[in-house]
Amino acid sequence: VRQLKISGKTGESNILIGESLKNLGNYINTEKSVIITGPNVYRFYKEDFPECRVIEIGSGEKVKTLDTIKYIYEKFIEMEVDRSSTVVGIGGGVVCDIVGFVASTFMRGIDFGFVASSILAQVDASVGGKNGVNFSGYKNLVGVFNQPRFVICDINMLRTLPLKEVKCGIAEVVKYAAIKDKKFFEFLEGRSRNILSIDLDVMEEIVYKSVEIKSEIVNRDEKEQSERRKLNFGHTFGHAFERISDFSHGEAISIGMVISSKLSVEQGLLSSSDGSRIEDLLKSLKLPTELVGSSEQIKDAIRKDKKRDGKMINFVFLEDIGNAIVKQISISGLESIVDGMY
Ligand SMILES: NC(=O)c1ccc[n+]([C@@H]2O[C@H](COP(=O)([O-])OP(=O)(O)OC[C@H]3O[C@@H](n4cnc5c(N)ncnc54)[C@H](O)[C@@H]3O)[C@@H](O)[C@H]2O)c1
């Protein structure tokens, strides 16, 4: 088991890579704790859960709502959950986001931890202290910053993850390598087959490197005022594609990263051969790289980006593989860029 730490203003988080769900009982008082999980993970891993009360919620983005939060508060009252309890989310990013929010708000905040079961949850959603739910069509609109006390990344659980979800998580992994670590990028370039077949040794290395990169960034900038913005590489366009197509988040940001790389090349920041390497790696991981939608649709979606700052948007470019820079560009500038792409 390898450990990484996040020391945030909202607490310390101990991330355990290679730890097993079977050992969860060592981290909590099982008599007082409550596990929250989704149907798929419960079905596959029920036997590995410690003897502990369980609240099962539904699955998918559609359950990330205040209605689910209300349902859990009601269950907590019924179960007499109190300040001495720990709430543990076992599942993907949806479960982690819900559990972080519900535990941070019930009785003004009780102890919580995660067993992250998807690649996306292990490398991204469980790390960094952002928790929350969707509201009125806006993603993650209602939430808090608060660090889980522990995160268990059980690599074995990735064996049952559907391929679609593997690709979704791996797009964020490529992002970490592209913005921060050239060596890691090279490691990924040689291992697309191992990744798609979920080779557990390779996956463990990938999860560790990704968490290392994200935790270093979060340790420097917990609330996204500077360094953490780099994590939005590919996301301005990605979010737009996610809105206007049936692509998953990971697939959409894959296209977003290709476009951002091309723009970096156009701006003379990145060499065109490095731009192609990014596209090639994403293709080898079976992720989409071609533009979707009309220019009007993309512009409209960009205008709705919640990370915009008035008329400006912080856009992430690459200067090199492993080195990102954030530049403010105007929304209108970005709109002409979109027009130029057609
Ligand atoms: N808080 C953050 O910083 C942050 C960062 C990134 C993403 N997120 C959020 O994470 C969510 C997406 O997370 P996700 O991709 O894990 O989706 P998810 O939680 O919906 O999981 C994807 C699917 O895989 C299933 N699953 C999970 N683990 C499994 C396993 N081991 N075996 C078999 N099936 C398994 C789930 O039941 C689900 O059907 C989004 O809501 C996103 O907003 C949050």
CSV table of C-alpha atoms and ligand atoms in Angstrom, one decimal:
chain,number,residue,atom,x,y,z
A,1,VAL,CA,0.0,0.0,0.0
A,2,ARG,CA,1.4,3.4,-1.0
A,3,GLN,CA,0.2,6.6,0.7
A,4,LEU,CA,-0.2,10.2,-0.4
A,5,LYS,CA,-1.5,13.0,1.7
A,6,ILE,CA,-3.5,16.1,1.1
A,7,SER,CA,-3.2,18.8,3.8
A,8,GLY,CA,-6.0,21.2,3.1
A,9,LYS,CA,-7.5,24.1,5.1
A,10,THR,CA,-10.5,21.8,5.4
A,11,GLY,CA,-8.6,18.9,6.8
A,12,GLU,CA,-6.1,16.1,6.1
A,13,SER,CA,-6.7,13.4,3.6
A,14,ASN,CA,-4.8,10.1,3.6
A,15,ILE,CA,-5.0,8.4,0.2
A,16,LEU,CA,-4.1,4.7,0.2
A,17,ILE,CA,-3.3,3.3,-3.2
A,18,GLY,CA,-3.4,-0.5,-3.3
A,19,GLU,CA,-5.3,-0.9,-0.1
A,20,SER,CA,-8.2,-3.4,-0.2
A,21,LEU,CA,-11.9,-2.9,0.5
A,22,LYS,CA,-11.6,-6.0,2.6
A,23,ASN,CA,-9.6,-4.0,5.1
A,24,LEU,CA,-12.1,-1.1,5.4
A,25,GLY,CA,-13.0,-2.3,8.9
A,26,ASN,CA,-9.6,-1.2,10.1
A,27,TYR,CA,-10.3,2.4,9.4
A,28,ILE,CA,-13.8,2.8,10.9
A,29,ASN,CA,-15.8,1.9,13.9
A,30,THR,CA,-18.1,-0.5,12.1
A,31,GLU,CA,-20.8,-0.4,14.7
A,32,LYS,CA,-21.4,3.3,14.4
A,33,SER,CA,-20.6,3.8,10.8
A,34,VAL,CA,-22.7,3.8,7.7
A,35,ILE,CA,-21.8,2.8,4.2
A,36,ILE,CA,-23.4,4.5,1.2
A,37,THR,CA,-23.1,2.7,-2.1
A,38,GLY,CA,-24.7,2.1,-5.5
A,39,PRO,CA,-26.3,-1.0,-7.0
A,40,ASN,CA,-23.5,-2.2,-9.2
A,41,VAL,CA,-20.7,-2.0,-6.7
A,42,TYR,CA,-23.0,-3.5,-4.0
A,43,ARG,CA,-23.8,-6.4,-6.3
A,44,PHE,CA,-20.2,-7.2,-7.2
A,45,TYR,CA,-18.5,-6.5,-3.8
A,46,LYS,CA,-21.1,-7.1,-1.0
A,47,GLU,CA,-19.1,-10.0,0.4
A,48,ASP,CA,-16.1,-7.8,0.9
A,49,PHE,CA,-18.0,-5.1,2.8
A,50,PRO,CA,-17.4,-5.0,6.6
A,51,GLU,CA,-20.3,-5.8,8.9
A,52,CYS,CA,-21.9,-2.4,8.8
A,53,ARG,CA,-25.1,-0.6,8.1
A,54,VAL,CA,-25.6,0.2,4.4
A,55,ILE,CA,-27.7,2.8,2.5
A,56,GLU,CA,-28.1,1.9,-1.2
A,57,ILE,CA,-28.7,4.7,-3.6
A,58,GLY,CA,-29.3,4.5,-7.3
A,59,SER,CA,-26.6,4.9,-10.0
A,60,GLY,CA,-25.7,7.4,-12.6
A,61,GLU,CA,-25.4,11.2,-12.8
A,62,LYS,CA,-29.2,11.4,-12.4
A,63,VAL,CA,-29.0,10.5,-8.7
A,64,LYS,CA,-26.6,13.4,-7.9
A,65,THR,CA,-29.4,15.5,-6.6
A,66,LEU,CA,-30.7,17.2,-3.5
A,67,ASP,CA,-33.5,14.6,-3.4
A,68,THR,CA,-30.9,11.9,-2.8
A,69,ILE,CA,-29.3,14.0,-0.1
A,70,LYS,CA,-32.7,14.4,1.6
A,71,TYR,CA,-33.3,10.7,1.4
A,72,ILE,CA,-29.9,10.0,3.1
A,73,TYR,CA,-30.5,12.7,5.8
A,74,GLU,CA,-33.8,10.9,6.6
A,75,LYS,CA,-32.1,7.5,6.7
A,76,PHE,CA,-29.4,9.0,9.0
A,77,ILE,CA,-32.1,10.2,11.5
A,78,GLU,CA,-33.7,6.8,11.4
A,79,MET,CA,-30.3,5.1,12.0
A,80,GLU,CA,-29.4,7.6,14.7
A,81,VAL,CA,-26.2,8.6,12.9
A,82,ASP,CA,-24.3,11.2,15.0
A,83,ARG,CA,-21.0,13.0,15.4
A,84,SER,CA,-19.3,9.7,16.5
A,85,SER,CA,-20.2,8.0,13.2
A,86,THR,CA,-18.2,7.7,10.0
A,87,VAL,CA,-19.9,7.8,6.6
A,88,VAL,CA,-18.1,5.8,3.9
A,89,GLY,CA,-18.9,6.1,0.2
A,90,ILE,CA,-18.0,2.9,-1.7
A,91,GLY,CA,-18.3,3.6,-5.4
A,92,GLY,CA,-17.5,5.8,-8.3
A,93,GLY,CA,-17.4,9.6,-8.5
A,94,VAL,CA,-21.2,9.9,-8.1
A,95,VAL,CA,-21.2,8.1,-4.8
A,96,CYS,CA,-18.1,10.1,-3.6
A,97,ASP,CA,-19.6,13.5,-4.5
A,98,ILE,CA,-22.8,12.7,-2.7
A,99,VAL,CA,-21.2,11.2,0.4
A,100,GLY,CA,-18.8,14.1,0.8
A,101,PHE,CA,-21.6,16.6,0.6
A,102,VAL,CA,-24.0,14.7,2.8
A,103,ALA,CA,-21.4,14.0,5.5
A,104,SER,CA,-20.1,17.6,5.4
A,105,THR,CA,-23.6,19.1,6.0
A,106,PHE,CA,-25.3,16.6,8.3
A,107,MET,CA,-24.9,18.0,11.9
A,108,ARG,CA,-22.6,20.6,10.4
A,109,GLY,CA,-20.2,17.9,9.3
A,110,ILE,CA,-19.3,14.3,10.4
A,111,ASP,CA,-16.3,12.1,9.7
A,112,PHE,CA,-16.2,10.6,6.2
A,113,GLY,CA,-14.0,8.5,3.9
A,114,PHE,CA,-14.2,6.8,0.5
A,115,VAL,CA,-13.5,3.5,-1.1
A,116,ALA,CA,-13.1,4.7,-4.7
A,117,SER,CA,-14.1,2.0,-7.2
A,118,SER,CA,-13.8,3.5,-10.6
A,119,ILE,CA,-10.7,4.9,-12.3
A,120,LEU,CA,-12.2,8.4,-12.4
A,121,ALA,CA,-13.0,8.2,-8.7
A,122,GLN,CA,-9.5,7.0,-7.8
A,123,VAL,CA,-7.6,9.5,-9.8
A,124,ASP,CA,-9.9,12.5,-9.6
A,125,ALA,CA,-13.3,12.6,-7.8
A,126,SER,CA,-12.1,11.2,-4.5
A,127,VAL,CA,-9.0,13.4,-4.4
A,128,GLY,CA,-9.1,17.1,-3.7
A,129,GLY,CA,-12.0,17.8,-1.4
A,130,LYS,CA,-14.6,19.0,-3.8
A,131,ASN,CA,-18.0,17.5,-3.1
A,132,GLY,CA,-21.5,18.3,-4.3
A,133,VAL,CA,-24.6,17.7,-6.3
A,134,ASN,CA,-26.2,19.0,-9.5
A,135,PHE,CA,-29.0,21.5,-9.4
A,136,SER,CA,-31.4,22.8,-12.0
A,137,GLY,CA,-29.4,21.5,-14.9
A,138,TYR,CA,-26.1,22.8,-13.6
A,139,LYS,CA,-23.4,20.3,-12.7
A,140,ASN,CA,-22.0,20.4,-9.2
A,141,LEU,CA,-23.7,23.7,-8.5
A,142,VAL,CA,-24.3,23.0,-4.8
A,143,GLY,CA,-21.5,21.7,-2.7
A,144,VAL,CA,-18.6,22.2,-0.3
A,145,PHE,CA,-14.8,21.9,-0.1
A,146,ASN,CA,-14.0,19.3,2.6
A,147,GLN,CA,-11.4,16.6,2.7
A,148,PRO,CA,-12.3,13.0,3.4
A,149,ARG,CA,-10.3,11.5,6.3
A,150,PHE,CA,-9.2,8.6,4.1
A,151,VAL,CA,-9.5,7.4,0.6
A,152,ILE,CA,-8.9,3.7,-0.3
A,153,CYS,CA,-8.1,3.1,-3.9
A,154,ASP,CA,-8.6,-0.6,-4.3
A,155,ILE,CA,-7.1,-1.5,-7.7
A,156,ASN,CA,-8.7,-4.9,-7.7
A,157,MET,CA,-12.1,-3.4,-8.0
A,158,LEU,CA,-11.2,-2.0,-11.4
A,159,ARG,CA,-11.5,-5.5,-12.9
A,160,THR,CA,-15.2,-5.3,-13.0
A,161,LEU,CA,-15.4,-1.7,-14.4
A,162,PRO,CA,-17.1,-1.5,-17.8
A,163,LEU,CA,-14.8,-0.5,-20.7
A,164,LYS,CA,-16.8,2.7,-21.3
A,165,GLU,CA,-16.0,3.8,-17.7
A,166,VAL,CA,-12.3,2.8,-18.1
A,167,LYS,CA,-12.0,5.2,-21.1
A,168,CYS,CA,-13.8,7.9,-19.2
A,169,GLY,CA,-11.3,7.8,-16.3
A,170,ILE,CA,-8.3,7.3,-18.5
A,171,ALA,CA,-8.9,10.6,-20.3
A,172,GLU,CA,-8.2,12.4,-17.0
A,173,VAL,CA,-5.0,10.4,-16.6
A,174,VAL,CA,-3.8,11.5,-20.0
A,175,LYS,CA,-4.6,15.1,-18.9
A,176,TYR,CA,-2.4,14.8,-15.8
A,177,ALA,CA,0.5,13.5,-17.8
A,178,ALA,CA,0.0,16.2,-20.5
A,179,ILE,CA,0.0,19.1,-18.0
A,180,LYS,CA,2.6,17.9,-15.5
A,181,ASP,CA,4.7,14.9,-16.3
A,182,LYS,CA,6.4,14.1,-19.6
A,183,LYS,CA,7.9,10.8,-18.3
A,184,PHE,CA,4.4,9.7,-17.2
A,185,PHE,CA,3.1,10.6,-20.7
A,186,GLU,CA,5.8,8.4,-22.2
A,187,PHE,CA,4.9,5.6,-19.8
A,188,LEU,CA,1.3,5.8,-21.0
A,189,GLU,CA,2.3,5.9,-24.7
A,190,GLY,CA,3.8,2.4,-24.4
A,191,ARG,CA,0.9,0.9,-22.4
A,192,SER,CA,-2.5,1.5,-24.1
A,193,ARG,CA,-3.1,-2.3,-24.4
A,194,ASN,CA,-2.4,-2.9,-20.8
A,195,ILE,CA,-4.7,-0.1,-19.9
A,196,LEU,CA,-7.6,-1.2,-22.0
A,197,SER,CA,-7.3,-4.7,-20.7
A,198,ILE,CA,-6.9,-3.4,-17.1
A,199,ASP,CA,-3.5,-4.9,-16.3
A,200,LEU,CA,-3.6,-4.4,-12.5
A,201,ASP,CA,0.1,-3.6,-12.0
A,202,VAL,CA,0.0,-0.9,-14.7
A,203,MET,CA,-3.2,0.4,-13.3
A,204,GLU,CA,-1.7,0.7,-9.8
A,205,GLU,CA,1.2,2.7,-11.2
A,206,ILE,CA,-1.2,4.9,-13.2
A,207,VAL,CA,-3.5,5.6,-10.2
A,208,TYR,CA,-0.5,6.4,-8.0
A,209,LYS,CA,1.1,8.8,-10.5
A,210,SER,CA,-2.2,10.5,-11.1
A,211,VAL,CA,-3.0,11.0,-7.5
A,212,GLU,CA,0.5,12.2,-6.9
A,213,ILE,CA,0.1,14.9,-9.5
A,214,LYS,CA,-3.4,16.0,-8.4
A,215,SER,CA,-2.5,16.0,-4.7
A,216,GLU,CA,0.6,18.2,-5.3
A,217,ILE,CA,-1.6,20.7,-7.2
A,218,VAL,CA,-4.3,20.6,-4.6
A,219,ASN,CA,-1.8,21.0,-1.8
A,220,ARG,CA,-0.6,24.2,-3.4
A,221,ASP,CA,-4.0,25.6,-4.4
A,222,GLU,CA,-6.9,23.9,-2.7
A,223,LYS,CA,-9.6,26.4,-3.8
A,224,GLU,CA,-8.6,26.8,-7.5
A,225,GLN,CA,-7.2,30.3,-7.5
A,226,SER,CA,-4.1,29.5,-9.6
A,227,GLU,CA,-2.3,26.2,-10.1
A,228,ARG,CA,-5.5,24.1,-9.8
A,229,ARG,CA,-6.8,25.8,-12.9
A,230,LYS,CA,-4.4,23.7,-14.9
A,231,LEU,CA,-6.6,20.7,-14.2
A,232,ASN,CA,-9.1,22.3,-16.6
A,233,PHE,CA,-6.9,21.4,-19.6
A,234,GLY,CA,-9.3,20.3,-22.3
A,235,HIS,CA,-12.3,21.1,-20.2
A,236,THR,CA,-13.5,24.4,-21.7
A,237,PHE,CA,-14.2,22.7,-25.0
A,238,GLY,CA,-14.8,19.4,-23.3
A,239,HIS,CA,-17.7,20.7,-21.3
A,240,ALA,CA,-19.2,22.2,-24.4
A,241,PHE,CA,-19.0,18.8,-26.3
A,242,GLU,CA,-20.5,17.0,-23.3
A,243,ARG,CA,-23.5,19.4,-23.4
A,244,ILE,CA,-24.1,19.1,-27.1
A,245,SER,CA,-23.4,15.4,-27.8
A,246,ASP,CA,-23.9,11.9,-26.3
A,247,PHE,CA,-20.2,11.7,-25.4
A,248,SER,CA,-19.3,10.9,-21.8
A,249,HIS,CA,-17.3,13.4,-19.8
A,250,GLY,CA,-14.0,11.6,-20.6
A,251,GLU,CA,-14.7,11.3,-24.3
A,252,ALA,CA,-15.7,14.9,-24.5
A,253,ILE,CA,-12.5,16.1,-22.8
A,254,SER,CA,-10.5,13.9,-25.0
A,255,ILE,CA,-11.7,16.0,-28.0
A,256,GLY,CA,-11.2,19.1,-25.8
A,257,MET,CA,-7.6,18.2,-25.2
A,258,VAL,CA,-6.9,17.6,-28.9
A,259,ILE,CA,-8.4,21.1,-29.7
A,260,SER,CA,-6.4,22.8,-26.9
A,261,SER,CA,-3.3,21.1,-28.1
A,262,LYS,CA,-3.9,22.3,-31.7
A,263,LEU,CA,-4.5,25.8,-30.4
A,264,SER,CA,-1.3,25.6,-28.4
A,265,VAL,CA,0.5,24.6,-31.6
A,266,GLU,CA,-1.2,27.5,-33.5
A,267,GLN,CA,0.0,29.9,-30.8
A,268,GLY,CA,3.5,28.8,-31.3
A,269,LEU,CA,3.7,27.3,-27.8
A,270,LEU,CA,3.7,23.6,-28.5
A,271,SER,CA,5.6,21.8,-31.3
A,272,SER,CA,3.3,20.1,-33.9
A,273,SER,CA,4.9,16.7,-33.3
A,274,ASP,CA,4.0,17.0,-29.6
A,275,GLY,CA,0.5,18.0,-30.5
A,276,SER,CA,0.2,14.8,-32.7
A,277,ARG,CA,1.6,12.7,-29.8
A,278,ILE,CA,-1.3,13.8,-27.6
A,279,GLU,CA,-3.8,13.0,-30.4
A,280,ASP,CA,-2.2,9.6,-31.1
A,281,LEU,CA,-2.2,8.6,-27.4
A,282,LEU,CA,-5.9,9.4,-27.1
A,283,LYS,CA,-6.6,7.4,-30.3
A,284,SER,CA,-4.7,4.4,-29.1
A,285,LEU,CA,-6.8,4.5,-25.9
A,286,LYS,CA,-9.9,4.4,-28.2
A,287,LEU,CA,-11.0,7.9,-27.2
A,288,PRO,CA,-12.6,10.2,-29.8
A,289,THR,CA,-10.5,13.0,-31.2
A,290,GLU,CA,-12.7,14.6,-33.8
A,291,LEU,CA,-14.8,17.8,-33.5
A,292,VAL,CA,-18.6,17.3,-33.0
A,293,GLY,CA,-21.5,19.8,-33.3
A,294,SER,CA,-21.8,23.1,-35.1
A,295,SER,CA,-19.9,26.2,-34.3
A,296,GLU,CA,-23.1,27.9,-33.0
A,297,GLN,CA,-23.7,25.0,-30.6
A,298,ILE,CA,-20.1,25.1,-29.3
A,299,LYS,CA,-20.1,28.9,-28.8
A,300,ASP,CA,-23.4,28.7,-27.0
A,301,ALA,CA,-22.1,26.0,-24.7
A,302,ILE,CA,-18.9,27.9,-24.0
A,303,ARG,CA,-21.0,31.0,-23.0
A,304,LYS,CA,-22.6,28.8,-20.3
A,305,ASP,CA,-19.3,27.6,-18.9
A,306,LYS,CA,-19.5,28.1,-15.2
A,307,LYS,CA,-15.7,28.6,-14.9
A,308,ARG,CA,-15.9,31.9,-16.9
A,309,ASP,CA,-14.9,35.0,-15.2
A,310,GLY,CA,-17.2,37.7,-16.6
A,311,LYS,CA,-16.2,38.2,-20.2
A,312,MET,CA,-12.9,36.3,-19.7
A,313,ILE,CA,-12.1,32.7,-19.4
A,314,ASN,CA,-9.0,31.0,-18.1
A,315,PHE,CA,-7.8,28.8,-20.9
A,316,VAL,CA,-5.2,26.1,-20.4
A,317,PHE,CA,-2.5,25.8,-23.1
A,318,LEU,CA,0.5,23.5,-23.3
A,319,GLU,CA,4.0,24.8,-23.7
A,320,ASP,CA,5.4,21.3,-23.8
A,321,ILE,CA,4.1,17.8,-23.0
A,322,GLY,CA,4.2,18.0,-19.2
A,323,ASN,CA,4.0,21.8,-19.0
A,324,ALA,CA,0.7,23.7,-19.0
A,325,ILE,CA,0.1,27.5,-18.8
A,326,VAL,CA,-3.1,29.3,-18.0
A,327,LYS,CA,-3.9,32.4,-20.1
A,328,GLN,CA,-7.0,34.6,-19.8
A,329,ILE,CA,-8.7,35.0,-23.1
A,330,SER,CA,-11.9,36.8,-23.9
A,331,ILE,CA,-15.1,34.9,-24.6
A,332,SER,CA,-15.3,36.7,-27.9
A,333,GLY,CA,-11.7,35.7,-28.7
A,334,LEU,CA,-12.6,32.1,-28.0
A,335,GLU,CA,-15.7,32.5,-30.3
A,336,SER,CA,-13.5,33.6,-33.2
A,337,ILE,CA,-11.3,30.6,-32.5
A,338,VAL,CA,-14.3,28.4,-32.8
A,339,ASP,CA,-15.3,30.0,-36.1
A,340,GLY,CA,-11.8,29.4,-37.3
A,341,MET,CA,-12.2,25.7,-36.6
A,342,TYR,CA,-15.0,25.4,-39.2
B,1,LIG,N1,-15.3,16.0,-6.8
B,1,LIG,C1,-14.5,16.1,-7.8
B,1,LIG,O1,-13.4,16.7,-7.7
B,1,LIG,C2,-14.8,15.3,-9.1
B,1,LIG,C3,-13.9,15.2,-10.1
B,1,LIG,C4,-14.2,14.4,-11.2
B,1,LIG,C5,-15.5,13.9,-11.3
B,1,LIG,N2,-16.4,14.1,-10.4
B,1,LIG,C6,-17.7,13.5,-10.5
B,1,LIG,O2,-17.6,12.1,-10.6
B,1,LIG,C7,-18.8,11.6,-11.3
B,1,LIG,C8,-18.3,10.6,-12.3
B,1,LIG,O3,-17.7,9.5,-11.6
B,1,LIG,P1,-17.6,8.1,-12.3
B,1,LIG,O4,-17.0,8.2,-13.7
B,1,LIG,O5,-16.9,7.2,-11.3
B,1,LIG,O6,-19.1,7.7,-12.5
B,1,LIG,P2,-20.1,6.8,-11.6
B,1,LIG,O7,-19.9,7.0,-10.2
B,1,LIG,O8,-21.4,7.0,-12.2
B,1,LIG,O9,-19.6,5.3,-12.0
B,1,LIG,C9,-19.7,4.9,-13.3
B,1,LIG,C10,-20.4,3.6,-13.4
B,1,LIG,O10,-19.5,2.5,-13.0
B,1,LIG,C11,-20.1,1.7,-12.0
B,1,LIG,N3,-19.0,1.3,-11.2
B,1,LIG,C12,-18.2,2.0,-10.4
B,1,LIG,N4,-17.2,1.2,-9.9
B,1,LIG,C13,-17.4,0.0,-10.4
B,1,LIG,C14,-16.7,-1.2,-10.3
B,1,LIG,N5,-15.5,-1.3,-9.6
B,1,LIG,N6,-17.1,-2.3,-11.0
B,1,LIG,C15,-18.2,-2.2,-11.8
B,1,LIG,N7,-18.9,-1.1,-11.9
B,1,LIG,C16,-18.5,0.0,-11.3
B,1,LIG,C17,-21.1,2.6,-11.3
B,1,LIG,O11,-22.1,1.9,-10.7
B,1,LIG,C18,-21.6,3.4,-12.5
B,1,LIG,O12,-22.6,2.7,-13.1
B,1,LIG,C19,-19.4,12.8,-12.0
B,1,LIG,O13,-20.6,13.1,-11.3
B,1,LIG,C20,-18.4,14.0,-11.8
B,1,LIG,O14,-19.0,15.2,-11.6
B,1,LIG,C21,-16.1,14.8,-9.2
